[in-house]
PDB file of C-alpha atoms in Angstrom:
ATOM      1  CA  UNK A   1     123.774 115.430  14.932  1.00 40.00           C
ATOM      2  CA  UNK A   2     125.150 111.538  15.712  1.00 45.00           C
ATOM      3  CA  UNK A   3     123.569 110.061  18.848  1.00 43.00           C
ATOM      4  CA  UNK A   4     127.135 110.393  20.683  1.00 44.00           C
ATOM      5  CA  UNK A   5     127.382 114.252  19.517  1.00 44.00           C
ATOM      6  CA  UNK A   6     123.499 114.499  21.173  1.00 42.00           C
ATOM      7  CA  UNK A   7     123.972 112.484  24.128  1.00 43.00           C
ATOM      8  CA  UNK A   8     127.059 114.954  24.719  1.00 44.00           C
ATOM      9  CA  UNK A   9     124.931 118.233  23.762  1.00 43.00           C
ATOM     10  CA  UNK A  10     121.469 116.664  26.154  1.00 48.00           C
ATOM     11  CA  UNK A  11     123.808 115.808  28.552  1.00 47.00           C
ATOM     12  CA  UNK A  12     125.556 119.246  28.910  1.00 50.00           C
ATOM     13  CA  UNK A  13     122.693 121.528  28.140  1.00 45.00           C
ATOM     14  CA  UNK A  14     121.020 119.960  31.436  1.00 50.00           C
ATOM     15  CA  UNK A  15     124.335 120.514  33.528  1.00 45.00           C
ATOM     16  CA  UNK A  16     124.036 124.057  32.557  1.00 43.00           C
ATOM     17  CA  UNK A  17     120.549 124.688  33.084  1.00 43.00           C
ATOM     18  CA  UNK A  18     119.301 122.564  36.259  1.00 40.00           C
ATOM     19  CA  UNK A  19     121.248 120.200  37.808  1.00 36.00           C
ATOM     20  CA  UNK A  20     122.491 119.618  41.288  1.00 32.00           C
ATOM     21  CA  UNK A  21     124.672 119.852  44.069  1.00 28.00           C
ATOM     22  CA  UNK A  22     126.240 118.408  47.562  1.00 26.00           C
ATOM     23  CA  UNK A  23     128.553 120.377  49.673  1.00 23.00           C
ATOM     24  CA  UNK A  24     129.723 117.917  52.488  1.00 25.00           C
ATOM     25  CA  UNK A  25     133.484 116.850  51.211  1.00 26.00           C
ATOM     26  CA  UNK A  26     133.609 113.640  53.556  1.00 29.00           C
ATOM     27  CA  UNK A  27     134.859 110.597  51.758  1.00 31.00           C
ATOM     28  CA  UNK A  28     132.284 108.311  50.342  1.00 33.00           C
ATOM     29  CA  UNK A  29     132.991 104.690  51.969  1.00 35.00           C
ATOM     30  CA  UNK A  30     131.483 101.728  51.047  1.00 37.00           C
ATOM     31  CA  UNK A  31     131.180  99.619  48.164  1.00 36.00           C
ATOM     32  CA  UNK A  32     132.158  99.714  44.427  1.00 38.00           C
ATOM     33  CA  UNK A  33     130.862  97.864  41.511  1.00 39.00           C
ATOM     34  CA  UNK A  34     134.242  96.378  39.846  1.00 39.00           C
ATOM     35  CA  UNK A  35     135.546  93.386  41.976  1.00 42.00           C
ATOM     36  CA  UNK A  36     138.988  91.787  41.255  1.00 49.00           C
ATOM     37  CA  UNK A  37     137.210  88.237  40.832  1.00 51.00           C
ATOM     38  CA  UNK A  38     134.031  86.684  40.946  1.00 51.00           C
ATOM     39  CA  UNK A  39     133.665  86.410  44.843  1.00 47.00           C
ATOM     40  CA  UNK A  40     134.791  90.054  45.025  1.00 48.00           C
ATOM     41  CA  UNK A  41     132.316  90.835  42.464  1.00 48.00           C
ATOM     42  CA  UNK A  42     129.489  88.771  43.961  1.00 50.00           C
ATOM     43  CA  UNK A  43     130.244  90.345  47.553  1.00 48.00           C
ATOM     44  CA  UNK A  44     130.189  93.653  46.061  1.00 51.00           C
ATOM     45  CA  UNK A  45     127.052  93.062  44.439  1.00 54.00           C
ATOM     46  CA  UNK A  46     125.609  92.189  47.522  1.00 52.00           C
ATOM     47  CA  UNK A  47     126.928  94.907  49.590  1.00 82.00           C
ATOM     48  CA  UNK A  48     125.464  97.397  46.790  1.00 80.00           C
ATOM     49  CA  UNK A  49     122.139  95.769  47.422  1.00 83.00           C
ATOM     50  CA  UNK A  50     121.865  96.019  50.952  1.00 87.00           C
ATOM     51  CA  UNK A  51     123.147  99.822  50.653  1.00 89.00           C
ATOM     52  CA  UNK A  52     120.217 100.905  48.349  1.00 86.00           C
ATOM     53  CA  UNK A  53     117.899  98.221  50.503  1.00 88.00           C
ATOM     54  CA  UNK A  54     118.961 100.683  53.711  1.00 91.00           C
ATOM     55  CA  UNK A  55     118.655 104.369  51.289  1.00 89.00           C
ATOM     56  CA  UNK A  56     115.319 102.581  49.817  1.00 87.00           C
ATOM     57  CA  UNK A  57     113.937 102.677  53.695  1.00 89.00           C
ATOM     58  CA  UNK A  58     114.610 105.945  54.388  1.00 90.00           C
ATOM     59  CA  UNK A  59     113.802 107.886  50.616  1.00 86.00           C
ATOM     60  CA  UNK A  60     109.882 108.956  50.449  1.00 84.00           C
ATOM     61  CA  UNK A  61     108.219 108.150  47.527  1.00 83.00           C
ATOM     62  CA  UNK A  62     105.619 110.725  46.165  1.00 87.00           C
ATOM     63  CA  UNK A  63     103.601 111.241  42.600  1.00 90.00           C
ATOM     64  CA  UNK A  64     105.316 115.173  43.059  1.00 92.00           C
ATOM     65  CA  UNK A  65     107.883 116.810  44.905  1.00 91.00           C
ATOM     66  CA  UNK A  66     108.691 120.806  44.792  1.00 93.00           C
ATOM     67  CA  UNK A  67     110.742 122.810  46.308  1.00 94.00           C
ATOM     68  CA  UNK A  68     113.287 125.243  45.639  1.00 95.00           C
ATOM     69  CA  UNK A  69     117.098 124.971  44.583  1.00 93.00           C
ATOM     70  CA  UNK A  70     120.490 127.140  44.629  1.00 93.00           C
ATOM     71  CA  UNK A  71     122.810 126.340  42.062  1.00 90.00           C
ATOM     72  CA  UNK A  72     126.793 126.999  41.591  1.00 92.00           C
ATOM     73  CA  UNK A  73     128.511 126.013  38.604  1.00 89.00           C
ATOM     74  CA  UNK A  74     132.067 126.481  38.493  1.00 90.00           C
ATOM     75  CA  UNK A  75     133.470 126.878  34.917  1.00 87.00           C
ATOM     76  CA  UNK A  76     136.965 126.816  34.177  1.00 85.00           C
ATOM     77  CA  UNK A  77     138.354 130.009  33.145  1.00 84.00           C
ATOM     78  CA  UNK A  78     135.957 131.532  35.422  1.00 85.00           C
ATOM     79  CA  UNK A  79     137.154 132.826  38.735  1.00 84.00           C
ATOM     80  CA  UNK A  80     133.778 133.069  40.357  1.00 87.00           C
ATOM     81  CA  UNK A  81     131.249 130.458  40.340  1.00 88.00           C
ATOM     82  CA  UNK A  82     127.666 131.286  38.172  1.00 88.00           C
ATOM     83  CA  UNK A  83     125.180 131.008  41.027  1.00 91.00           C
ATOM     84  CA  UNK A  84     121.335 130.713  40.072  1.00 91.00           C
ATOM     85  CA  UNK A  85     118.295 129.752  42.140  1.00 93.00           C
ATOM     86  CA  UNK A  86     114.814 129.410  41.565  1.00 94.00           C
ATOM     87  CA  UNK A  87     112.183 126.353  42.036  1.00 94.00           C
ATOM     88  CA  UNK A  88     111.815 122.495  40.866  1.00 92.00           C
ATOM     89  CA  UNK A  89     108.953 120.215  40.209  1.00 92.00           C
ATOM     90  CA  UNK A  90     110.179 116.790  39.846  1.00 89.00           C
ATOM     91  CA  UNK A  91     106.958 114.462  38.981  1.00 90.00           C
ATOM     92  CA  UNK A  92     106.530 111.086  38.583  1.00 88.00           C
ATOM     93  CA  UNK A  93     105.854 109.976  34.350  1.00 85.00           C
ATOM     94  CA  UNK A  94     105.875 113.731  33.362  1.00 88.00           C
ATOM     95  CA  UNK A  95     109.499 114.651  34.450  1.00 86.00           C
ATOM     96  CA  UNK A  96     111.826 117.207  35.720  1.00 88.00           C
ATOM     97  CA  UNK A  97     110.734 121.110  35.661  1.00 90.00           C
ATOM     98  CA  UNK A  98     113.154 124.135  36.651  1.00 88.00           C
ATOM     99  CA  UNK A  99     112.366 127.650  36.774  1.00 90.00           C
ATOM    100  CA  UNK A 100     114.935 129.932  37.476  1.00 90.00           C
ATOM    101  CA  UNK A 101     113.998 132.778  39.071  1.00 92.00           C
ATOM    102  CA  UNK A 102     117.721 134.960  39.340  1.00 90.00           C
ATOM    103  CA  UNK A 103     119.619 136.269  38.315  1.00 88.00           C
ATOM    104  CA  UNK A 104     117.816 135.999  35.118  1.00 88.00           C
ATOM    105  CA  UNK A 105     113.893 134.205  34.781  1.00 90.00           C
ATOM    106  CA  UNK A 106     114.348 131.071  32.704  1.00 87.00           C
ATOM    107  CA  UNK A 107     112.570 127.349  32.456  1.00 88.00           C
ATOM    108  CA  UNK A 108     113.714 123.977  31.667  1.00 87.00           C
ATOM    109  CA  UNK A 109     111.497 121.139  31.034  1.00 87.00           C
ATOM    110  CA  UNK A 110     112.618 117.570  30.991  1.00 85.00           C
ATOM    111  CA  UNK A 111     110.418 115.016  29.506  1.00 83.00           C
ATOM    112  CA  UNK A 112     110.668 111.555  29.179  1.00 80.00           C
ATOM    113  CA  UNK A 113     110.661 112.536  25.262  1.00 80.00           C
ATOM    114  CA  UNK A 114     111.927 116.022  24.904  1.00 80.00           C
ATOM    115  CA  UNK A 115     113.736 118.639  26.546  1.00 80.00           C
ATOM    116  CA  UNK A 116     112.615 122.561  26.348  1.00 82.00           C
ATOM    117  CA  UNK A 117     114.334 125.392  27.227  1.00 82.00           C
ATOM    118  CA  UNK A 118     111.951 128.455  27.613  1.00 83.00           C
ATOM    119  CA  UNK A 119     112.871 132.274  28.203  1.00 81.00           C
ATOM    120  CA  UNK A 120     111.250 134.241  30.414  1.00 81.00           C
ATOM    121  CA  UNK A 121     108.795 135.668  28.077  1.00 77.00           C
ATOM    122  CA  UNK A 122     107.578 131.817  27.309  1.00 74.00           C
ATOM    123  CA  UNK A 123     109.723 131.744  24.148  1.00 75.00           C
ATOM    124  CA  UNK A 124     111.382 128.561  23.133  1.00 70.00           C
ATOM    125  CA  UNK A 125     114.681 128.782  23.109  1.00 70.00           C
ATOM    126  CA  UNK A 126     116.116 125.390  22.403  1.00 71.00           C
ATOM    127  CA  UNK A 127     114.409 122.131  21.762  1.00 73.00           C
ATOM    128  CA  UNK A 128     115.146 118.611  21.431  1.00 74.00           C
ATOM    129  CA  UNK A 129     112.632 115.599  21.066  1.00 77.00           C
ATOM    130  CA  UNK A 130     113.153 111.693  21.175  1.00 68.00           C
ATOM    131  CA  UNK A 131     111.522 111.011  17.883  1.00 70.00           C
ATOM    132  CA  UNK A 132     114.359 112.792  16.258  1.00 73.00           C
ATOM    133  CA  UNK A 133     117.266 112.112  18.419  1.00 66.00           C
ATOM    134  CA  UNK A 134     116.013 108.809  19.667  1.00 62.00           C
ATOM    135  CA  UNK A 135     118.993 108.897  22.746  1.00 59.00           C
ATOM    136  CA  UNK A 136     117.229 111.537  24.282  1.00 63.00           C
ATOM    137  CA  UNK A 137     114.940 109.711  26.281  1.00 67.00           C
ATOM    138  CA  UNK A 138     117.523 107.607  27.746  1.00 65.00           C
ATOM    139  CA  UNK A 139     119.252 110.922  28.789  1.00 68.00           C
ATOM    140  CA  UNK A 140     115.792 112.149  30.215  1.00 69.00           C
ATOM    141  CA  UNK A 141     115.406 109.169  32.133  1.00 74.00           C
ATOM    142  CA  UNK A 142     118.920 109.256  33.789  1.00 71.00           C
ATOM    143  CA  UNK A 143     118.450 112.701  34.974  1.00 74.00           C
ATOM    144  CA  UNK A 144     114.509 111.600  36.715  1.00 72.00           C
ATOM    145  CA  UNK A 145     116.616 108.943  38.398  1.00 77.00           C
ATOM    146  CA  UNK A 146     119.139 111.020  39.655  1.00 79.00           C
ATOM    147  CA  UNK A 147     116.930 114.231  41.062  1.00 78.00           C
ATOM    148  CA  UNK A 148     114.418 111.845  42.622  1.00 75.00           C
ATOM    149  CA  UNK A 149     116.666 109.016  43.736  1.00 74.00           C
ATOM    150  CA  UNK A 150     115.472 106.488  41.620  1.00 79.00           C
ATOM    151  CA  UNK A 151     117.392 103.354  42.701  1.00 79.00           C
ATOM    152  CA  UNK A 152     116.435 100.739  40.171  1.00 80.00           C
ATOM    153  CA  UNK A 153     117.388 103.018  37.658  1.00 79.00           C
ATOM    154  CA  UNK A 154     120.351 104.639  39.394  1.00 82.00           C
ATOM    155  CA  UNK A 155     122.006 101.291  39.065  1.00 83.00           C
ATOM    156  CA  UNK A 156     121.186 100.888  35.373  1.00 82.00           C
ATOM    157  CA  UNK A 157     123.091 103.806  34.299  1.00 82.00           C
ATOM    158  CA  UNK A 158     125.706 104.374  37.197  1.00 87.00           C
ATOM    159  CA  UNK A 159     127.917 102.049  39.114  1.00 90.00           C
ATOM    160  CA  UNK A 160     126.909 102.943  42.924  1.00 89.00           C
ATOM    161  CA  UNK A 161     128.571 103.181  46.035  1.00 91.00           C
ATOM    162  CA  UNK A 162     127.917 105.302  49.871  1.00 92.00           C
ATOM    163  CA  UNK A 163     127.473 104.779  53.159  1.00 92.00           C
ATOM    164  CA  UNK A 164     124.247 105.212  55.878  1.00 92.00           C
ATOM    165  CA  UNK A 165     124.516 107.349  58.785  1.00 92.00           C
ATOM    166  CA  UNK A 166     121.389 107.630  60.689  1.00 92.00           C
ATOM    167  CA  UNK A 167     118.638 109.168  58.981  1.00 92.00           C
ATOM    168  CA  UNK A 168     120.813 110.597  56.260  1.00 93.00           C
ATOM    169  CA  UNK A 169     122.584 108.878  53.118  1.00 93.00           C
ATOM    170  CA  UNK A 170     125.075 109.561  50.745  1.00 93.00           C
ATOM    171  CA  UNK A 171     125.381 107.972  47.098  1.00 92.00           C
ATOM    172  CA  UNK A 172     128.400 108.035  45.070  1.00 93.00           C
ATOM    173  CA  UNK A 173     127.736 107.420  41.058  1.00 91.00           C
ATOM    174  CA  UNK A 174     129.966 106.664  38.249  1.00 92.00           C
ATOM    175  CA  UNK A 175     128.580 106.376  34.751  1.00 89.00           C
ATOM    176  CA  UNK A 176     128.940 102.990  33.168  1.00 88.00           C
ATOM    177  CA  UNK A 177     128.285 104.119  29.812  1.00 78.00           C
ATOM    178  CA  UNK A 178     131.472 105.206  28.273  1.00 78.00           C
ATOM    179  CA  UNK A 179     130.226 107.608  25.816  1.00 70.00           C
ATOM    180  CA  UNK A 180     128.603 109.572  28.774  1.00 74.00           C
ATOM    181  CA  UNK A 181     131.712 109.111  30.938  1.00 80.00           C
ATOM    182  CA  UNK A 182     133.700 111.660  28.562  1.00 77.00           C
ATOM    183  CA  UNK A 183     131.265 113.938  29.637  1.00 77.00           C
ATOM    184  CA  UNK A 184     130.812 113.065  33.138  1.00 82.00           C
ATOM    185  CA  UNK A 185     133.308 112.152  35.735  1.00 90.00           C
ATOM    186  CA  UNK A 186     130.977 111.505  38.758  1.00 92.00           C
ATOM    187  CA  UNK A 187     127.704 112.183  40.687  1.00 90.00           C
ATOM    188  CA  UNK A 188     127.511 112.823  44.565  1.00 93.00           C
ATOM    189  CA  UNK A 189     123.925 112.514  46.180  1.00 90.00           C
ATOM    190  CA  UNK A 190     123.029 113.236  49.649  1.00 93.00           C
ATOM    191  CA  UNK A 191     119.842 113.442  51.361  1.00 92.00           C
ATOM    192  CA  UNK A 192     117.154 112.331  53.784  1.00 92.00           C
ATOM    193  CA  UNK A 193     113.558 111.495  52.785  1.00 91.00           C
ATOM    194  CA  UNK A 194     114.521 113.754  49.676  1.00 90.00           C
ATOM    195  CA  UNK A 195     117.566 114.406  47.694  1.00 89.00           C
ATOM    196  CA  UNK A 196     118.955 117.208  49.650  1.00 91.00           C
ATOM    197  CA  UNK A 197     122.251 117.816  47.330  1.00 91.00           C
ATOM    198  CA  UNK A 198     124.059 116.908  44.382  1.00 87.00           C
ATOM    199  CA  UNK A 199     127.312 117.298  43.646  1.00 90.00           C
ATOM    200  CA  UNK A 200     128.232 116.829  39.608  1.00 88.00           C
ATOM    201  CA  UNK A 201     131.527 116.484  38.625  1.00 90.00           C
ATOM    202  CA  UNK A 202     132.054 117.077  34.549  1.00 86.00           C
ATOM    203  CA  UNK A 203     135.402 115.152  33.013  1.00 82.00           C
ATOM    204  CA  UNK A 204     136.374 118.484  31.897  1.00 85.00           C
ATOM    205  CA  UNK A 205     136.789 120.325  35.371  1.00 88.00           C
ATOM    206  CA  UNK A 206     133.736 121.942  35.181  1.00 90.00           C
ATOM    207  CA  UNK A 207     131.428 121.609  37.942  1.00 90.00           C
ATOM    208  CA  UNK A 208     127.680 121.256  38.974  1.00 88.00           C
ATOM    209  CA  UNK A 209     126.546 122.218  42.681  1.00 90.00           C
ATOM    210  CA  UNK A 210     122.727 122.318  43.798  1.00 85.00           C
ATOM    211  CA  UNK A 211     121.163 122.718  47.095  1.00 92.00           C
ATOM    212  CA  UNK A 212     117.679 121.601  46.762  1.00 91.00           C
ATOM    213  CA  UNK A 213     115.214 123.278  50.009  1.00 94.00           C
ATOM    214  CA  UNK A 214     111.936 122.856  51.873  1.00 94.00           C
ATOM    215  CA  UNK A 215     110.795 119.854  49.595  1.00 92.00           C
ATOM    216  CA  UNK A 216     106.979 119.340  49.831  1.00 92.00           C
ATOM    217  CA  UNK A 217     105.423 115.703  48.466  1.00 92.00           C
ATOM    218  CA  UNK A 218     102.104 115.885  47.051  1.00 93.00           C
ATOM    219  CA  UNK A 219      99.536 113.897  45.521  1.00 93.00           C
ATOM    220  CA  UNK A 220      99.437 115.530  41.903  1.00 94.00           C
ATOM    221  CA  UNK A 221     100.471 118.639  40.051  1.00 92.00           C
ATOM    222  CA  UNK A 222      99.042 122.110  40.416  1.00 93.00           C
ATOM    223  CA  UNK A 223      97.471 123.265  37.665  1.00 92.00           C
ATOM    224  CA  UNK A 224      99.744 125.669  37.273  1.00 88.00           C
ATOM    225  CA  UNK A 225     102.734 123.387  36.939  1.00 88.00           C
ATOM    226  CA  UNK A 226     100.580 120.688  34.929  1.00 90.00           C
ATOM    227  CA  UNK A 227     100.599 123.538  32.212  1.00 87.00           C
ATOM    228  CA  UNK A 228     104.618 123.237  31.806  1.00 85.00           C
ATOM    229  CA  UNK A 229     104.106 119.496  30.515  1.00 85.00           C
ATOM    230  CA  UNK A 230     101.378 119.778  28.118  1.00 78.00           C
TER     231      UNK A 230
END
């Protein structure tokens, strides 16, 4: 498979399986990261910094965060959206885990080196790994930054814009790599101390809706979810 054809195949497979959502349909205002000029540029670079210096104060950072999620994705062709739920582990160097629990038991594990997919008797179903598709752990690493609201790295692989309100923020992300655009049109983030939502829009019409719940921040993994990244 060429590195575009995996980025593509990474890219979607993770769509499908895990990721996100944000229902709130108010505009996104703010700033962009294309300028007509350099002082347009500079003063949008600036305004971009003091947005994620504002979302930086107000996003907890933790080794671990859990919870559980509600997914939608809407497929075109279909007439009703393919809803899923289950629970996430999202920890800090060992990556993303999701287990769905309906309407059918399933995992995904996101490393910063592979991606698993595991059925709900443990099976592996599909596998990828870095030292064979070396992209792969780029992809990995743009999905950590998106579920946990990485900043630094949100602003490596997406051009960024929002707005503050209060103790809540919304993030608006557009891929700057244009092999990845083809797949994705845009990201919407919203949360508190935690992602809350995530909206994912795919350039093909189909999209990506998660409501992530209760998140709890701990120290370290159980040993029970330490297991799913050995």
């Amino acid at each position: 498979m060429t590195a575009r054809g995996t980025r593509l195949a990474a890219w979607g497979m993770a769509c499908t399986l895990s990721l996100p959502a944000a229902l709130q349909a108010a505009p996104v205002a703010g700033v962009s990261g294309v300028g007509d000029g350099s002082q347009t540029a500079q003063a949008s670079q600036v305004s971009q910094q003091a947005l994620l210096a504002q979302v930086r104060e107000r996003v907890q950072s933790a080794p671990v965060v859990r919870g559980q999620f509600t997914q939608l994705k809407t497929v075109q062709g279909f007439r009703q959206p393919l809803k899923s739920s289950g629970d996430f582990v999202v920890a800090r160097g060992k990556g993303i885990a999701w287990q769905v629990r309906q309407p059918f038991a399933s995992t995904l594990i996101v490393r910063p080196d592979s991606l698993l997919s595991r059925g709900a008797d443990g099976s592996t179903a599909v596998q990828m790994r870095a030292q064979d598709e070396p992209v792969l752990r780029t992809i990995n690493a743009m999905l950590f930054s998106v579920v946990s609201a990485d900043l630094a790295q949100l602003t490596h692989y997406f051009e960024v814009s929002g707005q503050v309100q209060g103790a809540r923020w919304r993030l608006h992300l557009v891929p700057r790599d244009p092999v990845l655009a083809q797949w994705l049109q845009a990201v919407d983030l919203s949360g508190q101390q935690f992602v809350q939502s995530v909206q994912l829009q795919e350039a093909r019409g189909d999209r990506s809706q998660i409501q992530m719940a209760n998140p709890v921040a701990e120290q370290a993994l159980r040993a029970q979810d330490a297991a799913l990244f050995d």
